[in-house]
Amino acid sequence: MAGSILGNRVLRKEDPKFLTSGGKYIEDLNDEPLFAGALHVTYVRSIVAHAKITKIDLSECKSSPGVVAVFSAQDLGLEEEPSAYNRRAKRAHLAIGKVRWVGELIAAVITERPDQGEDAIERAVIEYETLEPLTDVEQAMNSKTLIYEECGTNIVMSTVEMGMPDNTGDNLFKDCEVVVKGRFMNQRVAPCPLEARGSAATWIDGRLHQWISTQHAQGVRNDVAKANKIDAEKIRIITPDVGGGFGAKISAYSEELLLGNIAKHVGKPVRWRETRSESMISLGHGRAQLQYITIGGTKAGRVTAYQLNAIQDSGGWVEVGTVLASAMTRPMSQGVYDIDKMECRTTSVVTNTTPIVAYRGAGRPEATAAIERAIDLFAAEIGKDPAEVRRINLIPKFMETHKTKIGHTYDVGDYGAALEKAMTVAKYSEARAEQAERRKRGDKVQLGIGVSVYVEITGGVDPMQEHAKINILPNGRAVVYTG
């Protein structure tokens, strides 16, 4: 279609800069005049997973070379605030009385150079009364040790409490000829963007200007406004080139949210850069979902019932990862299959580990992994080719909206045609023949073949809608803010 991106190759316009002179990232702001004379922030972090803090002594930090100031939560006037996802869970941007994962912030050290901060934080004296560390999600779910005492449990969200139907157990499969069960761990991963996080902040005439390596400037602005107790209109968020984010840089983190407060206290611009070691334990992680599946059907290959019980590890804070299982995994749990009986329960549990955030698909790949592995187990149990079992169970071609048994609406789809095209391009039949021949010969090098069909929500959920604003000026010109 002429003039449309549909069906046409879309060329990237930003590449020449990155391939020649290079991008401009947070650490490239040295020529930014607003940051002349900026000080550097380094954070004292917890070295234990779960403990009460019995003593914070920063006196030796103060005497370290280049140190301008040191701050605890009390020094900055911080208070514990509730999570947006469970109001009973509360914490401050610098720990007050307790730490809940290795890497949680305890204090901030302000220096003339960043290397001085690395030396100074080593002189901080933090004394702990250690508590039982809960690093396994099932252990945490059943433990009497509470990570957030006000919650009364380590379960911080479940679809049942949200009013959604509970799973009915084995009763769902009473009419099935074949029933298969499985336990899968969709393992925890660290995002590891090429550019670790970084931020810089300064106040000018009562307005906060903050540079952040983020994927969501508008949403971050609201978080920064809340952290600094000012109107969002008095904040300017600038996002330079971002060296990777993968979803983990959508949210604002304590390290960034503290900078406005710190800059106000020291009366100068401040900068913070994350080391790679810090990134591994403090930039939010992804996945970490334990899945129990039961799948049943006929010996001929028809799947008639599927049940998923997903237990989401939220990590040490009730962050956006808490809602991924209910908001993303559950709606996509049926995948591309026409299954008569569907059930999915999700439960989110806090543990003494790095908090879970949105990461590359954010709950949707987990749903696909669960049902695709279930289909493979079912195919193996009845002795059928996994591709054939998929053919038998795919939702027939539909050109009008289709509502799945789990209650999610798909727009249009022809999954059978997509599968056949993929099989043809991959030369599936030939690959199976080669696999059989290698097994027959007992070759040292064998051939594995995987098949997967998926569909996913695109565009995110309501909080991730894009923002736009138009200001009409007195002279008739318009200023458009978009992102």
PDB file of C-alpha atoms in Angstrom, residues 201-345:
ATOM      1  CA  ALA A 201      19.474  16.168  38.705  1.00  0.00           C
ATOM      2  CA  THR A 202      19.564  19.902  39.342  1.00  0.00           C
ATOM      3  CA  TRP A 203      17.169  22.575  40.582  1.00  0.00           C
ATOM      4  CA  ILE A 204      16.736  25.811  38.632  1.00  0.00           C
ATOM      5  CA  ASP A 205      14.319  28.479  39.881  1.00  0.00           C
ATOM      6  CA  GLY A 206      12.251  25.956  41.812  1.00  0.00           C
ATOM      7  CA  ARG A 207      12.035  23.543  38.892  1.00  0.00           C
ATOM      8  CA  LEU A 208      13.683  20.119  38.887  1.00  0.00           C
ATOM      9  CA  HIS A 209      15.550  19.088  35.745  1.00  0.00           C
ATOM     10  CA  GLN A 210      16.484  15.415  35.734  1.00  0.00           C
ATOM     11  CA  TRP A 211      18.246  13.307  33.137  1.00  0.00           C
ATOM     12  CA  ILE A 212      17.402   9.588  33.374  1.00  0.00           C
ATOM     13  CA  SER A 213      18.236   6.557  31.246  1.00  0.00           C
ATOM     14  CA  THR A 214      14.622   5.412  31.005  1.00  0.00           C
ATOM     15  CA  GLN A 215      12.087   3.916  28.616  1.00  0.00           C
ATOM     16  CA  HIS A 216       9.120   5.824  30.019  1.00  0.00           C
ATOM     17  CA  ALA A 217       9.832   9.510  30.607  1.00  0.00           C
ATOM     18  CA  GLN A 218       6.206  10.505  31.268  1.00  0.00           C
ATOM     19  CA  GLY A 219       5.587   7.817  33.843  1.00  0.00           C
ATOM     20  CA  VAL A 220       8.932   8.470  35.530  1.00  0.00           C
ATOM     21  CA  ARG A 221       8.067  12.177  35.800  1.00  0.00           C
ATOM     22  CA  ASN A 222       5.021  11.333  37.905  1.00  0.00           C
ATOM     23  CA  ASP A 223       7.147   9.161  40.214  1.00  0.00           C
ATOM     24  CA  VAL A 224       9.778  11.893  40.547  1.00  0.00           C
ATOM     25  CA  ALA A 225       7.032  14.417  41.348  1.00  0.00           C
ATOM     26  CA  LYS A 226       5.698  12.183  44.104  1.00  0.00           C
ATOM     27  CA  ALA A 227       9.164  11.578  45.544  1.00  0.00           C
ATOM     28  CA  ASN A 228       9.884  15.313  45.668  1.00  0.00           C
ATOM     29  CA  LYS A 229       6.368  16.319  46.749  1.00  0.00           C
ATOM     30  CA  ILE A 230       5.940  18.836  43.931  1.00  0.00           C
ATOM     31  CA  ASP A 231       3.621  19.184  40.953  1.00  0.00           C
ATOM     32  CA  ALA A 232       4.626  17.255  37.846  1.00  0.00           C
ATOM     33  CA  GLU A 233       4.523  20.480  35.828  1.00  0.00           C
ATOM     34  CA  LYS A 234       7.574  21.660  37.807  1.00  0.00           C
ATOM     35  CA  ILE A 235       9.651  18.717  36.632  1.00  0.00           C
ATOM     36  CA  ARG A 236      11.458  18.242  33.352  1.00  0.00           C
ATOM     37  CA  ILE A 237      12.610  14.710  32.545  1.00  0.00           C
ATOM     38  CA  ILE A 238      15.223  14.455  29.803  1.00  0.00           C
ATOM     39  CA  THR A 239      15.976  11.069  28.248  1.00  0.00           C
ATOM     40  CA  PRO A 240      19.157  10.973  26.176  1.00  0.00           C
ATOM     41  CA  ASP A 241      20.065   7.926  24.115  1.00  0.00           C
ATOM     42  CA  VAL A 242      19.369   4.768  26.115  1.00  0.00           C
ATOM     43  CA  GLY A 243      21.772   1.865  25.802  1.00  0.00           C
ATOM     44  CA  GLY A 244      19.207  -0.882  26.244  1.00  0.00           C
ATOM     45  CA  GLY A 245      16.416  -1.329  28.732  1.00  0.00           C
ATOM     46  CA  PHE A 246      14.346  -4.403  27.802  1.00  0.00           C
ATOM     47  CA  GLY A 247      11.484  -3.237  30.057  1.00  0.00           C
ATOM     48  CA  ALA A 248      13.611  -3.011  33.195  1.00  0.00           C
ATOM     49  CA  LYS A 249      14.103   0.723  32.635  1.00  0.00           C
ATOM     50  CA  ILE A 250      10.379   1.497  32.451  1.00  0.00           C
ATOM     51  CA  SER A 251      10.003   1.980  36.197  1.00  0.00           C
ATOM     52  CA  ALA A 252      11.737   4.637  38.293  1.00  0.00           C
ATOM     53  CA  TYR A 253      14.036   3.302  41.011  1.00  0.00           C
ATOM     54  CA  SER A 254      15.023   4.616  44.439  1.00  0.00           C
ATOM     55  CA  GLU A 255      18.501   5.569  43.189  1.00  0.00           C
ATOM     56  CA  GLU A 256      16.928   7.997  40.720  1.00  0.00           C
ATOM     57  CA  LEU A 257      14.039   9.157  42.880  1.00  0.00           C
ATOM     58  CA  LEU A 258      16.408  10.295  45.646  1.00  0.00           C
ATOM     59  CA  LEU A 259      18.508  12.610  43.488  1.00  0.00           C
ATOM     60  CA  GLY A 260      16.164  15.611  43.574  1.00  0.00           C
ATOM     61  CA  ASN A 261      16.044  15.504  47.362  1.00  0.00           C
ATOM     62  CA  ILE A 262      19.820  15.098  47.603  1.00  0.00           C
ATOM     63  CA  ALA A 263      20.466  17.954  45.144  1.00  0.00           C
ATOM     64  CA  LYS A 264      18.253  20.222  47.233  1.00  0.00           C
ATOM     65  CA  HIS A 265      20.118  19.310  50.422  1.00  0.00           C
ATOM     66  CA  VAL A 266      23.613  19.897  48.997  1.00  0.00           C
ATOM     67  CA  GLY A 267      22.597  22.920  46.915  1.00  0.00           C
ATOM     68  CA  LYS A 268      24.349  21.647  43.793  1.00  0.00           C
ATOM     69  CA  PRO A 269      23.657  19.389  40.807  1.00  0.00           C
ATOM     70  CA  VAL A 270      24.219  15.698  41.546  1.00  0.00           C
ATOM     71  CA  ARG A 271      24.947  12.692  39.377  1.00  0.00           C
ATOM     72  CA  TRP A 272      24.714   8.948  39.895  1.00  0.00           C
ATOM     73  CA  ARG A 273      25.995   6.124  37.767  1.00  0.00           C
ATOM     74  CA  GLU A 274      25.409   2.446  38.336  1.00  0.00           C
ATOM     75  CA  THR A 275      28.286  -0.019  38.289  1.00  0.00           C
ATOM     76  CA  ARG A 276      27.841  -3.341  36.528  1.00  0.00           C
ATOM     77  CA  SER A 277      27.960  -5.155  39.870  1.00  0.00           C
ATOM     78  CA  GLU A 278      25.174  -2.917  41.198  1.00  0.00           C
ATOM     79  CA  SER A 279      23.158  -3.495  38.042  1.00  0.00           C
ATOM     80  CA  MET A 280      23.186  -7.244  38.587  1.00  0.00           C
ATOM     81  CA  ILE A 281      21.554  -6.964  42.025  1.00  0.00           C
ATOM     82  CA  SER A 282      19.580  -3.713  41.892  1.00  0.00           C
ATOM     83  CA  LEU A 283      18.210  -3.254  38.396  1.00  0.00           C
ATOM     84  CA  GLY A 284      14.952  -5.213  38.501  1.00  0.00           C
ATOM     85  CA  HIS A 285      15.047  -8.830  37.372  1.00  0.00           C
ATOM     86  CA  GLY A 286      12.623 -10.659  35.089  1.00  0.00           C
ATOM     87  CA  ARG A 287      10.614 -13.926  34.854  1.00  0.00           C
ATOM     88  CA  ALA A 288      11.001 -15.923  38.134  1.00  0.00           C
ATOM     89  CA  GLN A 289       7.665 -17.699  37.738  1.00  0.00           C
ATOM     90  CA  LEU A 290       6.988 -21.199  39.081  1.00  0.00           C
ATOM     91  CA  GLN A 291       4.345 -23.039  37.060  1.00  0.00           C
ATOM     92  CA  TYR A 292       2.286 -26.131  37.818  1.00  0.00           C
ATOM     93  CA  ILE A 293       0.414 -27.405  34.766  1.00  0.00           C
ATOM     94  CA  THR A 294      -2.130 -30.137  34.195  1.00  0.00           C
ATOM     95  CA  ILE A 295      -3.247 -30.973  30.670  1.00  0.00           C
ATOM     96  CA  GLY A 296      -5.754 -33.598  29.574  1.00  0.00           C
ATOM     97  CA  GLY A 297      -7.526 -34.890  26.503  1.00  0.00           C
ATOM     98  CA  THR A 298      -8.091 -37.843  24.230  1.00  0.00           C
ATOM     99  CA  LYS A 299      -5.684 -40.523  23.048  1.00  0.00           C
ATOM    100  CA  ALA A 300      -6.304 -39.254  19.530  1.00  0.00           C
ATOM    101  CA  GLY A 301      -4.626 -35.953  20.407  1.00  0.00           C
ATOM    102  CA  ARG A 302      -7.462 -33.583  21.224  1.00  0.00           C
ATOM    103  CA  VAL A 303      -6.734 -31.408  24.282  1.00  0.00           C
ATOM    104  CA  THR A 304      -9.950 -30.827  26.194  1.00  0.00           C
ATOM    105  CA  ALA A 305      -8.740 -29.350  29.494  1.00  0.00           C
ATOM    106  CA  TYR A 306      -5.794 -27.250  30.677  1.00  0.00           C
ATOM    107  CA  GLN A 307      -5.022 -25.835  34.096  1.00  0.00           C
ATOM    108  CA  LEU A 308      -2.204 -23.484  35.085  1.00  0.00           C
ATOM    109  CA  ASN A 309      -1.206 -22.552  38.625  1.00  0.00           C
ATOM    110  CA  ALA A 310       1.412 -19.797  38.349  1.00  0.00           C
ATOM    111  CA  ILE A 311       3.331 -18.657  41.422  1.00  0.00           C
ATOM    112  CA  GLN A 312       5.087 -15.372  40.708  1.00  0.00           C
ATOM    113  CA  ASP A 313       8.202 -14.434  42.679  1.00  0.00           C
ATOM    114  CA  SER A 314       7.854 -10.676  43.339  1.00  0.00           C
ATOM    115  CA  GLY A 315      11.315 -10.319  44.848  1.00  0.00           C
ATOM    116  CA  GLY A 316      11.929  -8.083  47.846  1.00  0.00           C
ATOM    117  CA  TRP A 317       9.494  -5.319  46.931  1.00  0.00           C
ATOM    118  CA  VAL A 318       5.927  -5.279  45.655  1.00  0.00           C
ATOM    119  CA  GLU A 319       6.849  -3.820  42.275  1.00  0.00           C
ATOM    120  CA  VAL A 320       5.192  -4.128  38.860  1.00  0.00           C
ATOM    121  CA  GLY A 321       6.401  -7.745  38.694  1.00  0.00           C
ATOM    122  CA  THR A 322       3.745  -8.546  41.272  1.00  0.00           C
ATOM    123  CA  VAL A 323       0.927  -8.005  38.758  1.00  0.00           C
ATOM    124  CA  LEU A 324       2.505  -9.564  35.682  1.00  0.00           C
ATOM    125  CA  ALA A 325       1.088 -13.039  36.322  1.00  0.00           C
ATOM    126  CA  SER A 326      -2.476 -11.785  36.754  1.00  0.00           C
ATOM    127  CA  ALA A 327      -2.366  -9.043  34.096  1.00  0.00           C
ATOM    128  CA  MET A 328      -0.329 -10.806  31.406  1.00  0.00           C
ATOM    129  CA  THR A 329       0.214 -14.521  32.067  1.00  0.00           C
ATOM    130  CA  ARG A 330      -3.401 -15.348  32.887  1.00  0.00           C
ATOM    131  CA  PRO A 331      -5.023 -13.682  29.824  1.00  0.00           C
ATOM    132  CA  MET A 332      -2.539 -15.423  27.516  1.00  0.00           C
ATOM    133  CA  SER A 333      -2.573 -18.800  29.309  1.00  0.00           C
ATOM    134  CA  GLN A 334      -4.706 -20.492  26.623  1.00  0.00           C
ATOM    135  CA  GLY A 335      -2.264 -19.548  23.882  1.00  0.00           C
ATOM    136  CA  VAL A 336      -3.460 -20.335  20.359  1.00  0.00           C
ATOM    137  CA  TYR A 337      -5.434 -23.440  21.274  1.00  0.00           C
ATOM    138  CA  ASP A 338      -9.132 -24.249  21.131  1.00  0.00           C
ATOM    139  CA  ILE A 339      -9.544 -25.810  24.581  1.00  0.00           C
ATOM    140  CA  ASP A 340     -13.001 -26.393  26.042  1.00  0.00           C
ATOM    141  CA  LYS A 341     -12.051 -26.270  29.726  1.00  0.00           C
ATOM    142  CA  MET A 342      -9.543 -23.658  30.908  1.00  0.00           C
ATOM    143  CA  GLU A 343      -8.479 -22.572  34.376  1.00  0.00           C
ATOM    144  CA  CYS A 344      -5.662 -20.356  35.577  1.00  0.00           C
ATOM    145  CA  ARG A 345      -4.819 -19.191  39.057  1.00  0.00           C
TER     146      ARG A 345
END
